[in-house]
Short mmCIF file of C-alpha atoms and ligand atoms in Angstrom, two decimals:
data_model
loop_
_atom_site.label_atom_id
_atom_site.label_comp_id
_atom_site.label_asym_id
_atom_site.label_seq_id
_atom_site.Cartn_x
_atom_site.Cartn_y
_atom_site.Cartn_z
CA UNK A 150 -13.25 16.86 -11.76
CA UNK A 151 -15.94 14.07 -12.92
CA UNK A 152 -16.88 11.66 -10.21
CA UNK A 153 -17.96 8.58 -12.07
CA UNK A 154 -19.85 5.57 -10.33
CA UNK A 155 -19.96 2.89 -13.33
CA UNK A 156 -17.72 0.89 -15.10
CA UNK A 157 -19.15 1.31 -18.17
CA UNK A 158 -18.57 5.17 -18.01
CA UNK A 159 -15.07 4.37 -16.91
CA UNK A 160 -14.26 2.46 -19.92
CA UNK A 161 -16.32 5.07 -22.12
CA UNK A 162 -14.49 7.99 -20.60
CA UNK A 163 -11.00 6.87 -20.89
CA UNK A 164 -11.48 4.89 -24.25
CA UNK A 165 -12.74 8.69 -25.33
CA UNK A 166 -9.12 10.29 -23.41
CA UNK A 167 -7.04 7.59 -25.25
CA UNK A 168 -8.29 8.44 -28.41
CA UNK A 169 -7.36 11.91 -28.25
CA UNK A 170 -4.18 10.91 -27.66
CA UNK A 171 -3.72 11.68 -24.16
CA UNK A 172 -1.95 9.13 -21.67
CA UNK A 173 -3.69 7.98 -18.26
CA UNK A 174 -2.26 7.98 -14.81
CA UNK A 175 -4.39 5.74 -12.42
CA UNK A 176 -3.80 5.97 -8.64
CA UNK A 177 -6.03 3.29 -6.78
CA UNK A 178 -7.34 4.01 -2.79
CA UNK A 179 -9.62 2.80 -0.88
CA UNK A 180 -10.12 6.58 0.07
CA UNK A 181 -9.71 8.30 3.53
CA UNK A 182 -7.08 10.14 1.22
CA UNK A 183 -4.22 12.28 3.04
CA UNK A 184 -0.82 13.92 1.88
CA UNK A 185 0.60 10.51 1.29
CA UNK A 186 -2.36 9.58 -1.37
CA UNK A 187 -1.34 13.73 -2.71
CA UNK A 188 1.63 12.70 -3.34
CA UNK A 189 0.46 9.69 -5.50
CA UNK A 190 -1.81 12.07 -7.33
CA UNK A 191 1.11 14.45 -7.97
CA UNK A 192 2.84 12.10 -9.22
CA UNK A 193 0.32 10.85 -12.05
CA UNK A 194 -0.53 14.51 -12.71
CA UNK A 195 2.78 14.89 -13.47
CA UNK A 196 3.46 12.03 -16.07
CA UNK A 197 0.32 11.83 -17.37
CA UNK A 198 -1.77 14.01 -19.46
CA UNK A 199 -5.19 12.01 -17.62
CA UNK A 200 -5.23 11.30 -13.66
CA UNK A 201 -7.96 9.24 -12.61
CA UNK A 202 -7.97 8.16 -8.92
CA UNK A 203 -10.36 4.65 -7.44
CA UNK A 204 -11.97 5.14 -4.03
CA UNK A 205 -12.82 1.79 -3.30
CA UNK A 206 -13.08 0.00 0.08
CA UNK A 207 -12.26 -3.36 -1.11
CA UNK A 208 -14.05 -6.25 1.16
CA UNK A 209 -12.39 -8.56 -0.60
CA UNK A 210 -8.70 -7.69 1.35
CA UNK A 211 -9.93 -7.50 4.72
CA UNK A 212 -10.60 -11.20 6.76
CA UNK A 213 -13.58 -11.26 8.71
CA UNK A 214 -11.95 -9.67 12.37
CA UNK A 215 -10.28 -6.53 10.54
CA UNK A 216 -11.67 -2.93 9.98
CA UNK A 217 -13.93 -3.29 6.94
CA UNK A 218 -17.12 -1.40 8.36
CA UNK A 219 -14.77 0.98 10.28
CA UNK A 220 -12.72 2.26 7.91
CA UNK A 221 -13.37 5.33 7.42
CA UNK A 222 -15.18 6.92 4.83
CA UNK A 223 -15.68 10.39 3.16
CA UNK A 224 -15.73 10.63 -0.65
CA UNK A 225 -16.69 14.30 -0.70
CA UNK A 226 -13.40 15.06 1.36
CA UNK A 227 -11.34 12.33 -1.02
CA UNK A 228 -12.93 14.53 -4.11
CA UNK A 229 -11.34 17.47 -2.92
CA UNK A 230 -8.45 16.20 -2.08
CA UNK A 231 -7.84 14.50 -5.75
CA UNK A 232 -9.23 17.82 -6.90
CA UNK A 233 -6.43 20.01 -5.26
CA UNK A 234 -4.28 17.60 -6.54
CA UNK A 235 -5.04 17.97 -10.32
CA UNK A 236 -7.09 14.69 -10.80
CA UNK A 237 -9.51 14.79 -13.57
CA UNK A 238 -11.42 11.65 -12.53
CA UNK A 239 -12.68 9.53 -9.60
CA UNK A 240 -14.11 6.18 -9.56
CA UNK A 241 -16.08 5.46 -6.40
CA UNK A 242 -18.25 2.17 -7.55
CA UNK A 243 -20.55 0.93 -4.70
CA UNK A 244 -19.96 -2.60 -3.81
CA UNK A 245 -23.00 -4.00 -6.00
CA UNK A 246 -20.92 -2.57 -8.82
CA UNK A 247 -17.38 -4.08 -8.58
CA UNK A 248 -18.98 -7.24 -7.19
CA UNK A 249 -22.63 -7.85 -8.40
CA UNK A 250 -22.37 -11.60 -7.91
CA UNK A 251 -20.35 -13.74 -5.28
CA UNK A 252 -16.98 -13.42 -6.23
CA UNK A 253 -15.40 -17.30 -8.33
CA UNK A 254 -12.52 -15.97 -9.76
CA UNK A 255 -9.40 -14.39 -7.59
CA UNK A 256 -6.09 -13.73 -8.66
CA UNK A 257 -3.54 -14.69 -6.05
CA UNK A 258 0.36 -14.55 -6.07
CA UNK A 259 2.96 -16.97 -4.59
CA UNK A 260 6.05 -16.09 -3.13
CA UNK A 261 6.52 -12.57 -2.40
CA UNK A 262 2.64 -12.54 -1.08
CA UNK A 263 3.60 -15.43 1.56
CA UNK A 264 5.89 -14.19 4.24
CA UNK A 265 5.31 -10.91 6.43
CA UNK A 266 1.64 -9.64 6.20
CA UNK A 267 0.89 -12.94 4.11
CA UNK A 268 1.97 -14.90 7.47
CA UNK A 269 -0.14 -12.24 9.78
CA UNK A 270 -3.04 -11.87 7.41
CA UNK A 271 -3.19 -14.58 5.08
CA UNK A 272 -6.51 -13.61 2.52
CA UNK A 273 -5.25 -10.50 2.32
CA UNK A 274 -2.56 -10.02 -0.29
CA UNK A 275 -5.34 -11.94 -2.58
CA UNK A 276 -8.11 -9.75 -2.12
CA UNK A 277 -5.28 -6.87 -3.31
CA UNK A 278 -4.39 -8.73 -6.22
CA UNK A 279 -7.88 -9.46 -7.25
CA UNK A 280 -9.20 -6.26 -7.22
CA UNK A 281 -6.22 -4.44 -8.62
CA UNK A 282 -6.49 -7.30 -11.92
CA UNK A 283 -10.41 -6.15 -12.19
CA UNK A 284 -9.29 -2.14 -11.54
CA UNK A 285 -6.94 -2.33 -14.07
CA UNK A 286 -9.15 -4.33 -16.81
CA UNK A 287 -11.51 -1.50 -15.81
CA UNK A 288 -8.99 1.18 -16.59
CA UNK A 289 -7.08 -0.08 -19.53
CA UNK A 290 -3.42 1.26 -20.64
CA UNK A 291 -1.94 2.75 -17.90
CA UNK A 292 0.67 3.96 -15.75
CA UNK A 293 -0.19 3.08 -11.46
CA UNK A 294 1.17 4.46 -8.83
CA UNK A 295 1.22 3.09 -5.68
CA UNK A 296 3.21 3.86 -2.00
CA UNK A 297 6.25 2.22 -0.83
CA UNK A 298 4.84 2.35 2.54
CA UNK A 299 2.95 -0.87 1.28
CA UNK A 300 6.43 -2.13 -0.03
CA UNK A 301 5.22 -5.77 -0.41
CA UNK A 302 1.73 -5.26 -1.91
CA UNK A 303 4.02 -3.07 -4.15
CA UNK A 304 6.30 -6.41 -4.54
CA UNK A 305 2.77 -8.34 -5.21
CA UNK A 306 1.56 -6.17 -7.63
CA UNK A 307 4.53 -6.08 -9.81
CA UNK A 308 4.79 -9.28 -10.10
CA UNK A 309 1.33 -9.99 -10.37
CA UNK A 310 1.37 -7.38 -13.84
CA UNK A 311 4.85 -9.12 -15.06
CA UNK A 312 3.33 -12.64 -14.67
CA UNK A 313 -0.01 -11.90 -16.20
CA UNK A 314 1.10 -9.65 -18.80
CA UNK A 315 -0.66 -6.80 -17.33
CA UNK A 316 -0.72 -3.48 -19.90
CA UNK A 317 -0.21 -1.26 -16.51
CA UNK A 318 3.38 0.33 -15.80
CA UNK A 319 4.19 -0.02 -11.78
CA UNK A 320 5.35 2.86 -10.55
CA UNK A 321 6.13 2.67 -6.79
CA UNK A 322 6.41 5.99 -4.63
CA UNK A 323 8.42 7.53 -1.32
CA UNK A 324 6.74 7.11 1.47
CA UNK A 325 5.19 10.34 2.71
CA UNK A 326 5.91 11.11 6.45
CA UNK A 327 4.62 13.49 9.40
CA UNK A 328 7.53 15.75 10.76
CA UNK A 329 8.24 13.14 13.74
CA UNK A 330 9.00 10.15 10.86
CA UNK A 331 5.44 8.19 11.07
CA UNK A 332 4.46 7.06 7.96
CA UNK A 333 0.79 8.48 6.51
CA UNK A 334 -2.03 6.22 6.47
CA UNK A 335 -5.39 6.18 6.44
CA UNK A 336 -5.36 4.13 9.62
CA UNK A 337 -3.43 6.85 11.37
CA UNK A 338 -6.55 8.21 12.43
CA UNK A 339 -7.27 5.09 14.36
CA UNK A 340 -4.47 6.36 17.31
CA UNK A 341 -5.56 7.86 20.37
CA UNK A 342 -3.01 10.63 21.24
CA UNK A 343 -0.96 8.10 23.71
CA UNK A 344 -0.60 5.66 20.62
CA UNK A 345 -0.07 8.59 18.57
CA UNK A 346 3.31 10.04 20.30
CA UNK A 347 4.29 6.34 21.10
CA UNK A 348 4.05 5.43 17.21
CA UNK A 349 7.11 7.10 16.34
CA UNK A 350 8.68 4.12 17.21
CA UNK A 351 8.56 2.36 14.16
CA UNK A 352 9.98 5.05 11.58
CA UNK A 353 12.57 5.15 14.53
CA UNK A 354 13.49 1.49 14.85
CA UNK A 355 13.68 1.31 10.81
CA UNK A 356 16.43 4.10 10.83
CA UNK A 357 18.27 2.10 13.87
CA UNK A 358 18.14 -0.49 11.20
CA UNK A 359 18.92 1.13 8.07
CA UNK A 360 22.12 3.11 10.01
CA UNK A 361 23.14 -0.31 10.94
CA UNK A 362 23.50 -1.91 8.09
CA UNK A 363 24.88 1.12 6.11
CA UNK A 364 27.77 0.75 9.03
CA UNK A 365 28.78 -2.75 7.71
CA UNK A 366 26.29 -5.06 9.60
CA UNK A 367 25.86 -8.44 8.01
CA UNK A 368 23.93 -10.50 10.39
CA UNK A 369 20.17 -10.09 10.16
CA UNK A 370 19.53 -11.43 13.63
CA UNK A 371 21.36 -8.92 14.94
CA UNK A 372 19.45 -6.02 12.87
CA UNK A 373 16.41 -7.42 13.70
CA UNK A 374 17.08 -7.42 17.57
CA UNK A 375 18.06 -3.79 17.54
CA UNK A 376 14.35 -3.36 15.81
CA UNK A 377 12.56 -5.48 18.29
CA UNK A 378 14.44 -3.99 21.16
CA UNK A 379 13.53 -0.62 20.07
CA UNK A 380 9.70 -1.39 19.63
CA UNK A 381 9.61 -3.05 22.70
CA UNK A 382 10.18 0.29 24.70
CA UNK A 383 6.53 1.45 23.40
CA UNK A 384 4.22 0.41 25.95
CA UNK A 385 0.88 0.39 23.90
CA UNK A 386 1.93 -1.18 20.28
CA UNK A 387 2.29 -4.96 20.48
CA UNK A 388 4.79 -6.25 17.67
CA UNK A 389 3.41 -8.66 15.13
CA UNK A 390 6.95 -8.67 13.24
CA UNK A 391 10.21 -7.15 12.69
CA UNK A 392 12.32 -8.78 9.89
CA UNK A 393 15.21 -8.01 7.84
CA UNK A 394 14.67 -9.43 4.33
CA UNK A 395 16.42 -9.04 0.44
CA UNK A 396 14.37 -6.16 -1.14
CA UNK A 397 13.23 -8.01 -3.73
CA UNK A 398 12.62 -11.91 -2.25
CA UNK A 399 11.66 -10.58 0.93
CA UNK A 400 12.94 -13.13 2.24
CA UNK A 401 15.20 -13.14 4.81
CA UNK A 402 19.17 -13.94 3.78
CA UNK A 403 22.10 -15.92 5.38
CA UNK A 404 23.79 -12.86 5.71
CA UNK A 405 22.81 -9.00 4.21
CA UNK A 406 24.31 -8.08 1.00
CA UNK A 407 22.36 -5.65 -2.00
CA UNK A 408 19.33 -4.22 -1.57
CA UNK A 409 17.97 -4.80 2.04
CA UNK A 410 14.49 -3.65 3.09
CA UNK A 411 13.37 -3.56 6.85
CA UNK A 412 10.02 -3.98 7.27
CA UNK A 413 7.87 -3.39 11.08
CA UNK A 414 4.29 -4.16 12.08
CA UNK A 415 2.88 -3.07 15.31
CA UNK A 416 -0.80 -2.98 16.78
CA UNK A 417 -1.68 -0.22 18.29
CA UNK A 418 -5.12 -0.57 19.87
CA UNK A 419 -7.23 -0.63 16.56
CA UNK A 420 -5.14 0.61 14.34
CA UNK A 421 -2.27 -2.33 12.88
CA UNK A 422 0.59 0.15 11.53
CA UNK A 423 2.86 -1.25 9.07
CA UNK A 424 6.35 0.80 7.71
CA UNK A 425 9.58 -0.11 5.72
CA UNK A 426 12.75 1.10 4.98
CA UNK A 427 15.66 0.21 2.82
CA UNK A 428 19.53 0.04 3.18
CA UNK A 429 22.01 -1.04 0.76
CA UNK A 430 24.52 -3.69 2.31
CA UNK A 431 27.96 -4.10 1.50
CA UNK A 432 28.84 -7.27 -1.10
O1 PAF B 233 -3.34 0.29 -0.91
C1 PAF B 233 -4.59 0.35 -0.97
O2 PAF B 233 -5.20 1.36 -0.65
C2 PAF B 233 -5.36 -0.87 -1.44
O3 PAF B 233 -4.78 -2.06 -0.99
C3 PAF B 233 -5.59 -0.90 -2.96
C4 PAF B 233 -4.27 -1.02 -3.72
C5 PAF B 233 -6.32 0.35 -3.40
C6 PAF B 233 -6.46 -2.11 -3.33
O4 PAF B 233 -7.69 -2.08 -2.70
#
């Protein structure tokens, strides 16, 4: 494992890899890496012949009232973690680095960045796009792997790399769980033990969702109730949305048919949780 802090011994390093003929897998964090992240790396180790992982708090994606300074932080634990994991490289630039003068350019994406999180945090989904356009000019030729569990920065991304022509194959991953159904994230940590038992919620209301429309439901405001009903018995998390949209407009249809994906965001004290699942409704 090579920790490397440049771009220029990025681009050195893996122009070196690619001209031995072996193929890179690039999985991008912004570190605090847990089982879910594993799984990423797993993933690239697997298909690839070259895993390099970014640990990179991006301040570009977070507005000026959300976590930036407190998100947490450990690069030797995220090193040992890629490490047991089978990662070759990690890229851990310091801010200076990916940004050394105020940022002019940004890539954003209509559409599939606007409703949802675009509607609850609306810089965000650029700051994403931006930074994953610069990480993958950084990394070249690629295969990415990201988590479902951010199903519509996975939806941004994609279409970001189709639109732009991006040489980077998408390659979106199962959500990775704790035994009671919560999704992993980095945020987790955030959740005092009350918050903790009461977050179960979400992965719970999804499957009340998911069961529902596998049963033959074809009214989104009635899938959606079931969701907010269910979330609303949590005393601590207060919703920001439940919705019921097509899985790959995510927007929300006249009446469910195809691929459906339900989507929840709750705040828990300081830590906003977000989780999806998906269903496949009856034409
Ligand atoms: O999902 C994340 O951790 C981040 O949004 C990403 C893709 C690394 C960009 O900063």
């Amino acid at each position: 494992m090579k920790v490397l802090t440049t771009i220029a011994d990025v681009r050195t390093t893996l122009h070196a890899e690619r001209a031995a003929g072996r193929s890179v897998g690039f999985v991008p964090t912004m570190g605090a890496l847990h089982d879910g992240h594993k799984s990423l790396l797993l993933a690239s180790v697997a298909d690839n012949d070259v895993t390099i992982a970014s640990v990179f708090v991006n301040p570009l994606q977070f507005a000026p009232d959300e976590d930036l300074a407190a998100y947490p932080r450990d690069l030797d634990a995220d090193v040992a973690l890629a490490t047991s994991a089978g990662a070759d490289y990690v890229f851990a630039p310091s801010v200076d680095e990916m940004y050394p003068e105020p940022i002019e350019t940004t890539v954003s994406v209509s559409g599939v960045s606007e409703p949802l999180d675009g509607q609850s945090r609306p810089t965000h989904f650029a700051g994403v796009a931006t930074v994953v356009t610069k990480l993958f000019s950084i990394i070249g030729p690629c295969s990415a792997y990201f988590g479902e569990k951010d199903f519509q920065q996975l939806a941004v991304i994609r279409k970001m790399s189709l639109d732009l022509s991006l040489d980077v194959s998408v390659v979106g991953c199962v959500t990775h769980r704790e035994p009671d159904g919560l999704a992993m994230s980095s945020r987790n940590r955030y959740l005092t033990d009350e918050e903790r038992s009461e977050s179960v919620v979400l992965s719970q209301a999804l499957d009340m969702a998911v069961e529902a429309i596998e049963a033959g439901q074809t009214d989104p405001a009635v899938v959606r109730r079931l969701m907010v009903d269910h979330l609303a018995t949590s005393t601590l998390g207060t919703l920001d949305y439940a919705e019921v949209v097509d899985a790959r407009t995510l927007r929300t249809p006249e009446r469910l048919r195809g691929e459906i994906r339900c989507l929840v965001a709750l705040q828990f004290g300081k830590a906003r949780l977000i989780d999806n699942k998906g269903a496949t409704a009856a034409n």
